CSV table of C-alpha atoms in Angstrom, one decimal:
chain,number,residue,atom,x,y,z
A,227,MET,CA,-13.0,18.1,-18.4
A,228,LEU,CA,-13.5,14.6,-18.8
A,229,TRP,CA,-10.4,13.5,-16.3
A,230,GLU,CA,-11.6,15.5,-13.4
A,231,LEU,CA,-14.5,13.0,-13.5
A,232,SER,CA,-15.2,10.1,-11.2
A,233,ALA,CA,-15.1,5.9,-13.0
A,234,GLY,CA,-18.5,6.0,-12.2
A,235,GLU,CA,-19.3,8.6,-13.7
A,236,LEU,CA,-17.7,8.2,-16.4
A,237,ALA,CA,-18.6,4.7,-17.4
A,238,ARG,CA,-22.6,6.3,-17.4
A,239,MET,CA,-21.4,8.5,-20.3
A,240,VAL,CA,-19.7,5.9,-22.3
A,241,ARG,CA,-23.3,3.6,-21.4
A,242,ASP,CA,-25.3,6.4,-22.3
A,243,LYS,CA,-23.9,7.1,-25.7
A,244,GLU,CA,-22.3,10.7,-24.2
A,245,ILE,CA,-18.8,10.0,-25.1
A,246,SER,CA,-16.8,6.9,-26.7
A,247,ALA,CA,-14.7,5.0,-25.3
A,248,ALA,CA,-11.8,6.0,-27.8
A,249,GLU,CA,-13.1,9.5,-26.3
A,250,LEU,CA,-12.2,8.4,-23.1
A,251,VAL,CA,-9.3,7.0,-23.9
A,252,ARG,CA,-7.2,9.4,-26.0
A,253,ALA,CA,-8.0,12.3,-24.1
A,254,HIS,CA,-6.5,10.3,-20.4
A,255,LEU,CA,-3.4,9.4,-23.2
A,256,ALA,CA,-3.6,13.3,-23.8
A,257,ARG,CA,-2.6,13.8,-20.4
A,258,VAL,CA,0.2,11.1,-19.6
A,259,GLU,CA,2.0,12.4,-22.4
A,260,ALA,CA,1.5,16.3,-21.4
A,261,PHE,CA,2.8,15.3,-17.9
A,262,ASP,CA,4.4,12.1,-17.6
A,263,PRO,CA,7.8,13.2,-18.1
A,264,LEU,CA,7.1,15.4,-15.1
A,265,LEU,CA,5.6,12.9,-12.5
A,266,ASN,CA,6.8,9.7,-13.9
A,267,CYS,CA,4.0,7.3,-12.8
A,268,PHE,CA,4.3,5.3,-16.0
A,269,THR,CA,7.1,2.0,-16.3
A,270,ASP,CA,5.2,1.2,-19.4
A,271,ARG,CA,2.8,2.4,-21.7
A,272,LEU,CA,0.4,0.1,-23.5
A,273,PHE,CA,-1.4,3.4,-25.6
A,274,GLU,CA,-1.8,0.1,-28.3
A,275,ARG,CA,-3.8,-1.9,-25.8
A,276,ALA,CA,-6.0,1.0,-24.2
A,277,ARG,CA,-7.2,2.3,-27.6
A,278,ARG,CA,-8.0,-1.9,-28.7
A,279,GLU,CA,-10.0,-2.1,-25.5
A,280,ALA,CA,-11.9,1.3,-26.0
A,281,GLU,CA,-12.8,0.4,-29.3
A,282,ILE,CA,-14.1,-3.1,-28.1
A,283,VAL,CA,-16.2,-1.4,-26.1
A,284,ASP,CA,-17.7,1.1,-28.7
A,285,ALA,CA,-18.8,-1.6,-30.5
A,286,ARG,CA,-20.3,-3.4,-27.6
A,287,VAL,CA,-22.0,0.0,-27.3
A,288,ALA,CA,-22.8,0.2,-30.5
A,289,ALA,CA,-24.3,-3.4,-31.2
A,290,GLY,CA,-26.4,-2.7,-27.7
A,291,GLU,CA,-24.7,-4.6,-24.9
A,292,ASP,CA,-24.0,-4.4,-21.6
A,293,VAL,CA,-20.5,-3.0,-22.0
A,294,GLY,CA,-20.2,-2.9,-17.6
A,295,ALA,CA,-19.5,-1.0,-14.6
A,296,LEU,CA,-16.5,0.6,-16.1
A,297,ALA,CA,-16.9,0.7,-19.5
A,298,GLY,CA,-14.9,3.0,-21.2
A,299,VAL,CA,-12.1,4.1,-18.1
A,300,PRO,CA,-8.6,4.5,-18.3
A,301,ILE,CA,-7.3,2.7,-15.4
A,302,ALA,CA,-3.4,1.2,-15.1
A,303,VAL,CA,-1.4,-1.2,-12.0
A,304,LYS,CA,0.9,-1.1,-10.3
A,305,ASN,CA,4.3,-2.8,-12.4
A,306,LEU,CA,3.9,-5.9,-9.8
A,307,PHE,CA,0.4,-6.9,-11.7
A,308,ASP,CA,0.9,-9.1,-14.7
A,309,VAL,CA,-0.2,-7.7,-17.6
A,310,GLU,CA,-0.4,-9.1,-20.6
A,311,GLY,CA,3.0,-9.2,-23.0
A,312,ILE,CA,5.4,-7.4,-20.1
A,313,ALA,CA,7.3,-8.2,-18.3
A,314,THR,CA,6.5,-8.1,-14.6
A,315,ARG,CA,8.9,-6.5,-13.1
A,316,ALA,CA,7.5,-5.5,-9.4
A,317,GLY,CA,10.0,-2.6,-9.9
A,318,SER,CA,13.1,-4.4,-10.5
A,319,LYS,CA,16.1,-4.2,-12.8
A,320,ILE,CA,16.8,-8.3,-12.1
A,321,PHE,CA,13.0,-9.1,-13.9
A,322,ARG,CA,13.5,-6.7,-16.9
A,323,ASP,CA,14.3,-9.6,-19.1
A,324,ALA,CA,11.9,-11.6,-17.6
A,325,PRO,CA,9.2,-13.5,-20.1
A,326,PRO,CA,6.3,-11.4,-20.9
A,327,ALA,CA,3.5,-12.0,-18.5
A,328,ARG,CA,1.3,-14.6,-20.8
A,329,ALA,CA,-2.3,-13.8,-19.4
A,330,ASP,CA,-3.2,-10.6,-17.4
A,331,ALA,CA,-3.4,-10.8,-13.4
A,332,PRO,CA,-6.8,-12.4,-12.7
A,333,VAL,CA,-8.2,-8.9,-10.8
A,334,LEU,CA,-6.9,-6.4,-14.0
A,335,ALA,CA,-8.8,-8.9,-16.2
A,336,ARG,CA,-11.6,-8.6,-14.0
A,337,LEU,CA,-12.0,-4.7,-14.5
A,338,VAL,CA,-11.0,-5.4,-18.1
A,339,GLU,CA,-13.9,-7.5,-18.5
A,340,ALA,CA,-15.7,-4.7,-17.1
A,341,GLY,CA,-14.8,-2.2,-20.0
A,342,ALA,CA,-11.9,-0.8,-18.8
A,343,ALA,CA,-9.1,0.1,-21.2
A,344,CYS,CA,-5.6,-0.5,-19.4
A,345,LEU,CA,-3.4,2.2,-20.1
A,346,GLY,CA,-0.2,0.7,-18.3
A,347,ALA,CA,2.1,-0.2,-15.8
A,348,LEU,CA,3.3,1.9,-12.7
A,349,ASN,CA,6.3,2.4,-11.0
A,350,MET,CA,7.1,1.7,-7.5
A,351,ASP,CA,9.7,1.0,-5.1
A,352,GLU,CA,11.9,-2.0,-5.7
A,353,PHE,CA,10.0,-5.4,-4.9
A,354,ALA,CA,7.2,-3.4,-3.3
A,355,TYR,CA,10.3,-2.7,-0.3
A,356,GLY,CA,9.9,1.0,0.7
A,357,PHE,CA,7.3,3.8,1.2
A,358,VAL,CA,8.7,6.9,-1.4
A,359,THR,CA,8.7,5.7,-5.2
A,360,GLU,CA,12.2,6.6,-5.6
A,361,ASN,CA,13.2,3.7,-7.5
A,362,GLU,CA,17.1,3.3,-8.4
A,363,HIS,CA,16.3,1.8,-11.7
A,364,ASP,CA,12.7,3.8,-12.6
A,365,GLY,CA,13.6,6.9,-11.2
A,366,VAL,CA,11.4,9.3,-8.6
A,367,THR,CA,7.6,9.1,-8.7
A,368,ARG,CA,6.9,13.0,-8.0
A,369,ASN,CA,3.8,14.0,-5.8
A,370,PRO,CA,1.3,15.9,-8.4
A,371,HIS,CA,0.0,18.1,-5.8
A,372,ASP,CA,3.8,19.3,-5.5
A,373,VAL,CA,6.6,18.2,-7.6
A,374,SER,CA,8.9,18.3,-5.5
A,375,ARG,CA,7.8,16.1,-3.3
A,376,VAL,CA,7.3,12.3,-3.3
A,377,ALA,CA,4.5,10.3,-3.8
A,378,GLY,CA,4.7,7.5,-1.2
A,379,GLY,CA,5.0,4.2,-1.7
A,380,SER,CA,5.3,0.9,-2.7
A,381,SER,CA,2.0,1.7,-5.1
A,382,GLY,CA,3.4,5.6,-5.8
A,383,GLY,CA,2.9,5.5,-9.7
A,384,SER,CA,-0.7,4.3,-8.6
A,385,ALA,CA,-1.5,7.1,-6.4
A,386,ALA,CA,-0.1,9.7,-8.5
A,387,ALA,CA,-1.1,8.9,-12.0
A,388,VAL,CA,-5.0,9.1,-9.9
A,389,ALA,CA,-4.4,12.1,-8.4
A,390,ALA,CA,-3.0,13.5,-11.8
A,391,GLY,CA,-6.3,12.8,-13.4
A,392,LEU,CA,-3.6,10.2,-15.7
A,393,VAL,CA,-6.4,7.7,-14.6
A,394,ALA,CA,-9.4,7.0,-13.0
A,395,VAL,CA,-8.7,4.0,-11.2
A,396,SER,CA,-6.0,2.3,-10.7
A,397,LEU,CA,-5.0,-0.5,-8.2
A,398,GLY,CA,-1.8,-0.7,-6.1
A,399,SER,CA,-1.0,-3.5,-3.5
A,400,ASP,CA,-0.1,-3.1,0.3
A,401,THR,CA,1.6,-5.5,2.5
A,402,ASN,CA,3.0,-2.5,5.6
A,403,GLY,CA,1.2,0.6,4.1
A,404,SER,CA,2.3,0.3,0.3
A,405,ILE,CA,-1.9,1.5,-0.7
A,406,ARG,CA,-2.8,3.7,2.1
A,407,LEU,CA,0.4,5.5,2.3
A,408,PRO,CA,0.9,7.0,-0.8
A,409,ALA,CA,-3.0,7.8,-0.9
A,410,GLY,CA,-2.6,9.6,1.8
A,411,LEU,CA,0.3,11.6,0.8
A,412,SER,CA,-1.0,11.8,-2.9
A,413,GLY,CA,-4.3,13.3,-2.1
A,414,VAL,CA,-7.2,10.0,-3.1
A,415,PHE,CA,-9.1,7.3,-1.7
A,416,GLY,CA,-7.7,4.2,-1.3
A,417,LEU,CA,-8.8,0.7,-0.2
A,418,LYS,CA,-6.7,-2.4,1.3
A,419,PRO,CA,-9.0,-4.8,2.2
A,420,THR,CA,-9.3,-7.2,4.8
A,421,TYR,CA,-6.4,-10.1,4.7
A,422,GLY,CA,-6.8,-13.0,2.1
A,423,ARG,CA,-10.4,-11.0,0.6
A,424,VAL,CA,-9.0,-10.3,-2.8
A,425,ASP,CA,-6.9,-13.0,-5.3
A,426,ARG,CA,-2.9,-12.4,-5.3
A,427,ALA,CA,-3.1,-14.8,-8.3
A,428,GLY,CA,-0.6,-13.4,-11.1
A,429,THR,CA,1.2,-10.9,-8.5
A,430,PHE,CA,4.6,-10.8,-7.8
A,431,PRO,CA,4.5,-11.4,-3.7
A,432,PHE,CA,6.4,-9.5,-1.3
A,433,VAL,CA,5.3,-10.4,2.2
A,434,ASP,CA,2.8,-13.7,1.7
A,435,SER,CA,1.9,-13.3,5.2
A,436,PHE,CA,0.7,-9.1,4.6
A,437,ASP,CA,0.2,-9.1,1.3
A,438,HIS,CA,-3.3,-7.7,0.0
A,439,LEU,CA,-4.3,-6.2,-3.0
A,440,GLY,CA,-6.9,-2.9,-3.9
A,441,PRO,CA,-7.8,0.3,-5.5
A,442,PHE,CA,-6.7,3.7,-5.8
A,443,ALA,CA,-9.4,6.4,-6.6
A,444,ARG,CA,-11.0,9.9,-6.7
A,445,SER,CA,-14.2,8.9,-4.6
A,446,ALA,CA,-15.3,6.6,-2.0
A,447,GLU,CA,-18.0,5.3,-4.5
A,448,ASP,CA,-15.9,4.1,-7.5
A,449,LEU,CA,-13.2,2.4,-4.1
A,450,ARG,CA,-16.9,0.6,-3.9
A,451,LEU,CA,-17.6,0.3,-7.7
A,452,VAL,CA,-14.0,-1.6,-7.9
A,453,TYR,CA,-13.8,-3.4,-4.3
A,454,ASP,CA,-16.9,-5.1,-6.0
A,455,LEU,CA,-15.7,-6.4,-9.2
A,456,ILE,CA,-12.3,-8.0,-7.8
A,457,GLN,CA,-14.0,-9.9,-4.9
A,458,ASP,CA,-16.3,-12.6,-4.2
A,459,SER,CA,-16.8,-13.6,-1.2
A,460,ASP,CA,-18.6,-10.0,0.2
A,461,PRO,CA,-21.3,-9.1,-2.4
A,462,PRO,CA,-23.3,-5.8,-2.7
A,463,GLY,CA,-26.2,-5.9,-0.3
A,464,GLU,CA,-27.0,-2.9,2.6
A,465,VAL,CA,-25.0,-0.1,3.1
A,466,PRO,CA,-24.1,-1.1,6.7
A,467,GLU,CA,-24.5,1.9,9.3
A,468,ILE,CA,-21.1,3.3,10.1
A,469,GLY,CA,-22.2,2.5,14.1
A,470,ARG,CA,-19.5,3.1,17.1
A,471,VAL,CA,-16.3,5.3,16.0
A,472,ALA,CA,-13.5,5.8,18.2
A,473,ILE,CA,-10.0,7.7,17.5
A,474,LEU,CA,-7.4,5.2,18.5
A,475,ASN,CA,-4.7,7.1,20.5
A,476,ASP,CA,-1.5,6.3,22.6
A,477,TRP,CA,1.0,4.8,19.4
A,478,PHE,CA,-1.2,6.6,17.1
A,479,GLU,CA,-1.1,10.2,18.3
A,480,GLU,CA,2.6,10.2,18.9
A,481,ASN,CA,4.7,11.3,17.0
A,482,ALA,CA,2.3,13.0,14.7
A,483,GLU,CA,2.7,16.3,13.1
A,484,PRO,CA,0.0,18.6,14.3
A,485,GLU,CA,-1.5,19.2,10.8
A,486,ILE,CA,-1.4,15.6,10.5
A,487,LEU,CA,-4.1,14.8,14.6
A,488,ALA,CA,-5.8,17.9,13.1
A,489,ALA,CA,-6.8,15.9,9.6
A,490,VAL,CA,-7.9,13.1,12.2
A,491,ALA,CA,-10.0,15.9,14.3
A,492,ASP,CA,-11.8,16.7,11.4
A,493,VAL,CA,-12.8,12.9,9.8
A,494,ALA,CA,-13.5,12.3,13.5
A,495,LYS,CA,-16.1,15.3,13.9
A,496,GLY,CA,-17.3,14.2,10.7
A,497,LEU,CA,-18.1,10.6,11.7
A,498,GLY,CA,-18.9,11.9,15.2
A,499,ALA,CA,-16.5,10.1,17.2
A,500,GLN,CA,-15.6,11.3,20.6
A,501,GLU,CA,-14.3,8.2,22.3
A,502,ARG,CA,-10.4,7.7,22.3
A,503,VAL,CA,-9.4,3.6,22.8
A,504,SER,CA,-5.5,1.8,22.5
A,505,LEU,CA,-5.0,-0.9,20.4
A,506,PRO,CA,-2.9,-2.3,23.4
A,507,GLU,CA,1.2,-2.6,22.4
A,508,ALA,CA,0.7,-1.6,18.9
A,509,ARG,CA,4.6,-0.3,18.9
A,510,ARG,CA,5.8,-3.7,19.0
A,511,ALA,CA,3.1,-5.3,16.5
A,512,ARG,CA,5.0,-2.4,13.9
A,513,ALA,CA,8.4,-4.0,15.5
A,514,ALA,CA,6.9,-7.6,14.2
A,515,ALA,CA,5.4,-6.6,11.6
A,516,PHE,CA,8.6,-5.0,10.8
A,517,CYS,CA,10.9,-7.9,11.3
A,518,ILE,CA,8.9,-10.5,9.5
A,519,THR,CA,8.5,-8.6,6.6
A,520,ALA,CA,12.2,-7.8,5.9
A,521,PHE,CA,12.7,-12.0,6.7
A,522,GLU,CA,10.2,-13.0,4.3
A,523,GLY,CA,11.1,-10.3,1.4
A,524,GLY,CA,14.4,-11.4,2.4
A,525,GLN,CA,14.1,-15.2,1.5
A,526,LEU,CA,12.0,-14.9,-1.2
A,527,HIS,CA,14.8,-12.7,-2.7
A,528,LYS,CA,17.6,-15.5,-1.3
A,529,GLN,CA,18.9,-16.9,-4.6
A,530,ASN,CA,19.3,-12.8,-6.3
A,531,LEU,CA,20.5,-11.9,-3.1
A,532,VAL,CA,23.6,-14.5,-3.4
A,533,ASP,CA,23.7,-14.4,-6.9
A,534,ARG,CA,23.2,-10.5,-8.3
A,535,PRO,CA,23.2,-8.4,-4.6
A,536,GLY,CA,24.7,-5.7,-6.8
A,537,ASP,CA,21.7,-5.8,-9.6
A,538,PHE,CA,19.2,-4.4,-5.9
A,539,ASP,CA,18.0,-1.2,-5.7
A,540,PRO,CA,20.7,0.1,-3.0
A,541,ALA,CA,17.7,1.1,-0.5
A,542,THR,CA,16.6,-2.7,-1.0
A,543,ARG,CA,19.5,-4.9,-1.0
A,544,PRO,CA,20.6,-4.7,2.6
A,545,ARG,CA,17.2,-4.6,4.7
A,546,LEU,CA,16.7,-8.0,2.2
A,547,ILE,CA,20.2,-9.8,3.5
A,548,ALA,CA,20.1,-8.8,7.0
A,549,GLY,CA,16.0,-9.8,6.8
A,550,ALA,CA,17.4,-12.9,5.7
A,551,LEU,CA,19.7,-13.5,8.4
A,552,GLN,CA,17.2,-13.0,11.2
A,553,PRO,CA,17.6,-16.0,14.2
A,554,GLY,CA,13.9,-17.4,13.6
A,555,GLU,CA,13.3,-17.7,17.1
A,556,THR,CA,12.5,-13.7,15.9
A,557,ILE,CA,10.2,-14.4,13.6
A,558,LEU,CA,8.6,-17.4,16.0
A,559,ARG,CA,8.0,-14.5,18.4
A,560,ALA,CA,7.2,-12.2,16.3
A,561,GLN,CA,4.1,-14.6,14.5
A,562,ARG,CA,2.8,-15.4,18.0
A,563,PHE,CA,2.8,-11.3,19.2
A,564,ARG,CA,0.4,-11.1,16.0
A,565,ALA,CA,-1.8,-14.1,16.6
A,566,TRP,CA,-2.1,-12.3,20.5
A,567,PHE,CA,-2.7,-8.6,19.0
A,568,ARG,CA,-4.9,-9.9,17.0
A,569,GLU,CA,-7.0,-10.7,20.2
A,570,GLN,CA,-6.7,-7.5,21.6
A,571,ALA,CA,-8.4,-6.0,18.2
A,572,LYS,CA,-11.2,-7.8,18.2
A,573,GLN,CA,-11.5,-7.1,21.9
A,574,VAL,CA,-11.7,-3.3,21.0
A,575,PHE,CA,-13.8,-4.1,17.9
A,576,ASP,CA,-16.7,-5.2,20.6
A,577,ARG,CA,-16.7,-1.8,21.8
A,578,PHE,CA,-16.1,0.3,18.2
A,579,ASP,CA,-17.0,-0.6,14.9
A,580,LEU,CA,-14.2,1.9,13.3
A,581,LEU,CA,-11.3,3.5,14.2
A,582,LEU,CA,-9.5,6.0,12.9
A,583,ALA,CA,-5.7,6.7,12.5
A,584,PRO,CA,-3.2,8.9,10.8
A,585,ALA,CA,-2.1,7.3,7.9
A,586,THR,CA,1.3,9.0,8.3
A,587,PRO,CA,3.0,11.4,11.2
A,588,CYS,CA,3.8,14.0,8.2
A,589,THR,CA,2.9,15.3,5.0
A,590,ALA,CA,4.9,14.2,1.8
A,591,PRO,CA,8.8,14.2,2.7
A,592,LEU,CA,10.8,16.2,-0.5
A,593,VAL,CA,12.4,13.8,-2.8
A,594,GLY,CA,15.7,13.2,-1.4
A,595,GLN,CA,14.8,13.8,1.9
A,596,THR,CA,16.5,11.0,4.6
A,597,THR,CA,15.5,12.5,7.5
A,598,MET,CA,11.9,13.7,9.0
A,599,ARG,CA,11.7,15.4,12.3
A,600,VAL,CA,10.1,13.9,15.3
A,601,ASN,CA,10.0,15.4,18.6
A,602,GLY,CA,12.4,17.4,18.2
A,603,LYS,CA,14.6,14.8,17.0
A,604,ASP,CA,16.3,13.5,13.3
A,605,VAL,CA,15.0,10.1,13.2
A,606,ALA,CA,15.2,8.2,9.6
A,607,LEU,CA,12.9,8.7,7.4
A,608,ARG,CA,11.5,5.5,5.2
A,609,PRO,CA,11.4,3.2,8.0
A,610,ASN,CA,9.5,5.9,9.9
A,611,LEU,CA,7.0,6.8,7.5
A,612,GLY,CA,4.9,3.6,7.9
A,613,ILE,CA,4.7,3.7,11.6
A,614,TYR,CA,0.4,3.8,11.6
A,615,THR,CA,-0.5,1.9,8.7
A,616,GLN,CA,2.1,-1.5,9.7
A,617,PRO,CA,0.2,-2.6,13.0
A,618,ILE,CA,-2.6,-2.2,11.1
A,619,SER,CA,-2.0,-5.0,7.7
A,620,PHE,CA,0.1,-7.0,10.4
A,621,ILE,CA,-3.7,-8.4,11.9
A,622,GLY,CA,-5.4,-8.3,8.2
A,623,LEU,CA,-7.6,-5.7,9.2
A,624,PRO,CA,-9.9,-4.2,6.2
A,625,VAL,CA,-8.9,0.6,5.7
A,626,VAL,CA,-10.1,2.4,3.3
A,627,CYS,CA,-7.5,5.4,3.5
A,628,VAL,CA,-9.6,9.2,3.3
A,629,PRO,CA,-8.1,12.1,1.7
A,630,VAL,CA,-8.2,15.2,3.7
A,631,THR,CA,-7.2,18.3,1.0
A,632,THR,CA,-7.9,21.5,3.0
A,633,GLY,CA,-4.5,22.5,3.7
A,634,VAL,CA,-1.8,22.8,1.9
A,635,LEU,CA,-0.4,18.9,1.4
A,636,PRO,CA,-2.9,16.5,1.3
A,637,ARG,CA,-3.5,14.4,4.2
A,638,GLY,CA,-4.4,11.0,4.9
A,639,VAL,CA,-7.2,9.8,7.4
A,640,GLN,CA,-6.9,5.5,7.7
A,641,ILE,CA,-10.5,4.2,8.6
A,642,ILE,CA,-10.1,0.9,10.2
A,643,ALA,CA,-13.1,-1.9,10.3
A,644,ALA,CA,-13.4,-5.0,11.7
A,645,ALA,CA,-12.1,-8.2,9.6
A,646,GLY,CA,-14.6,-8.8,6.9
A,647,GLN,CA,-16.2,-5.0,7.4
A,648,GLU,CA,-14.8,-3.5,4.3
A,649,ARG,CA,-18.6,-2.1,3.5
A,650,ARG,CA,-18.5,-0.5,6.5
A,651,ALA,CA,-15.1,2.1,6.3
A,652,LEU,CA,-16.6,2.6,2.5
A,653,ALA,CA,-20.0,3.7,3.9
A,654,ALA,CA,-17.9,6.1,6.5
A,655,ALA,CA,-15.6,7.1,3.4
A,656,ALA,CA,-18.6,8.1,1.5
A,657,ALA,CA,-20.5,9.6,3.7
A,658,LEU,CA,-17.3,12.4,4.7
A,659,GLU,CA,-16.9,12.8,1.1
A,660,ARG,CA,-21.0,13.4,1.0
A,661,ASP,CA,-20.5,16.2,2.9
A,662,GLY,CA,-17.7,17.5,1.9
A,663,VAL,CA,-14.7,16.8,4.7
A,664,VAL,CA,-12.8,14.5,2.6
A,665,ARG,CA,-11.9,14.6,-1.5
A,666,ALA,CA,-9.8,14.4,-4.2
A,667,PRO,CA,-9.5,16.8,-6.4
A,668,VAL,CA,-7.4,15.9,-9.6
A,669,ALA,CA,-3.7,18.0,-8.7
A,670,ARG,CA,-3.4,21.3,-10.6
A,671,LEU,CA,-0.5,20.5,-13.0
A,672,GLY,CA,0.8,23.2,-15.6
B,111,MET,CA,23.6,-7.2,21.8
B,112,SER,CA,27.6,-5.9,21.3
B,113,GLU,CA,28.9,-5.0,18.3
B,114,ASP,CA,31.0,-7.5,18.3
B,115,GLU,CA,28.3,-10.4,18.8
B,116,MET,CA,26.8,-8.9,16.2
B,117,THR,CA,29.7,-9.0,13.7
B,118,ALA,CA,30.1,-12.9,15.3
B,119,TYR,CA,26.2,-13.6,14.7
B,120,LEU,CA,26.0,-12.1,11.0
B,121,ASN,CA,29.7,-13.9,9.7
B,122,ALA,CA,28.2,-17.6,11.3
B,123,ALA,CA,24.8,-17.1,9.8
B,124,SER,CA,25.7,-16.2,6.5
B,125,ALA,CA,28.1,-18.6,6.3
B,126,VAL,CA,25.4,-21.6,7.4
B,127,LEU,CA,23.1,-19.9,5.5
B,128,GLY,CA,24.6,-19.5,2.6
B,129,LEU,CA,24.1,-16.0,2.1
B,130,PRO,CA,27.6,-14.0,1.6
B,131,ILE,CA,28.4,-10.3,2.6
B,132,ARG,CA,29.9,-8.9,0.0
B,133,ALA,CA,32.7,-6.3,0.8
B,134,GLU,CA,31.4,-3.4,-0.3
B,135,HIS,CA,27.5,-4.3,0.7
B,136,ARG,CA,29.1,-5.3,4.5
B,137,ARG,CA,28.4,-1.6,5.9
B,138,GLU,CA,24.5,-1.0,5.1
B,139,VAL,CA,23.9,-4.9,6.0
B,140,PHE,CA,24.9,-4.3,9.3
B,141,ALA,CA,23.3,-1.1,9.6
B,142,ALA,CA,20.0,-2.4,8.8
B,143,PHE,CA,20.4,-5.2,11.0
B,144,ALA,CA,21.0,-3.2,13.6
B,145,VAL,CA,17.9,-2.1,12.8
B,146,LEU,CA,15.9,-5.4,13.1
B,147,ALA,CA,17.9,-6.2,16.1
B,148,GLU,CA,16.2,-3.6,17.7
B,149,GLN,CA,13.2,-4.1,16.3
B,150,ALA,CA,12.9,-7.6,17.6
B,151,ARG,CA,14.1,-6.4,20.9
B,152,LEU,CA,11.3,-4.4,21.3
B,153,VAL,CA,9.2,-8.2,20.4
B,154,ALA,CA,11.5,-10.3,22.3
B,155,GLU,CA,11.0,-8.1,26.1
B,156,PHE,CA,7.3,-8.5,25.8
B,157,ALA,CA,6.4,-11.4,27.8
B,158,LEU,CA,3.6,-13.7,25.8
B,159,PRO,CA,0.6,-16.0,27.3
B,160,GLU,CA,1.7,-19.4,26.7
B,161,GLU,CA,-0.5,-20.5,25.1
B,162,ILE,CA,-0.6,-17.8,22.0
B,163,GLU,CA,0.4,-19.9,18.8
B,164,ALA,CA,1.7,-19.1,15.7
B,165,ALA,CA,-0.6,-21.4,14.0
B,166,PRO,CA,-3.3,-20.1,12.0
B,167,ARG,CA,-6.8,-21.6,13.4
B,168,PHE,CA,-8.9,-22.7,10.6
B,169,LEU,CA,-12.1,-22.5,12.3
B,170,PRO,CA,-15.4,-24.1,10.8
């Protein structure tokens, strides 16, 4: 079926006139109409826009023009990206009545320029502050592999829409794990590039110190294709060697369910990784990221927390208020710790080229679940889902999250590279996909 | 930090920073701050070398 094919393959078919962009978009719109009422990925459906963009592509194909790497490919973006004509809400009620964006965010504009058709905007945790996409205002986004479970967050709509074949590619953002975590729980590929690599203009921020943008896709090659379009500082070149790969131990193994560690072991075997290495004080790195996040997020929203606190999602509000009230000393120490921790990671990358870690400690939780079992104890679910992603985004390292989908539910594994080495992580993901270790099949629905 | 100390701190910080905590939100905000305080303690108890600076470095 069309909606099972990769973005690269769909674009090739359009360029080769095997199918029109209009047909491609029509097939995906039908799928959105059939399954989005169940999944709740979309907050804004822009079907007329998508049809119009498809018509433009078809006209250009007919005229013999080069229509780009994403010719006719259906895409959508998290609703914190500016999308011309609609309010950029970032999952909030507060910005529901904001003036419509006058133009697409530059990264979205680049994908459209490359021929993509934008079907709409996607659900998320309010202000990107969460890991579950159970949004008070827009509802929960359900996991396409088991609709009784969450898709993960905060880019839950972005991950689930790709996993369900509603779109071939989507964009999301990752501050503490918001690309890697839903990619892992929903069984798709996700890329969080190096901090600063992708222009964040035209997107609503959360924590300037840690915010990243990146793509979701159902193949490593599609991630690379989108990565090439959304940044300029890392031009395509020779595919790097995968190099020396190690498994992160200590913090990154503690508290994980056995099936999660089994997924890491599968990926390690696929990449020939035998050694284990520690990233020192990752627990404190996560703690520092936790404090800075609450502080910067709280400061960003301070005026609305004063003026209209009742309009925030109850899951978001207390953390933002408490975060904004933290002592300055905490935040300065956390930022100093960040500099120290970055140096520790650099030393690890003197010995290894790629590091492996789980994306989450468990598979997708049930909708409404508030606790999870860790070492025989119940702990709060929401703050602990991101324990393995937070230390990594804290120091801006690029990560490809790959899906191990051999079990009942998907499990994500982070392939972490040194700063600036996205292509090495992408090469590893592609090799694993070629060897059948990781794959992102469209979820069976209906 | 004892519960009394935390209450006193949050009341003072809320007043100084001009960010009121409404009565109906007090319990949830205090719970969130307790979680943050525990994370802050993990960072504070680690002895960082003196030369470590928070400032970003601008390399040529």
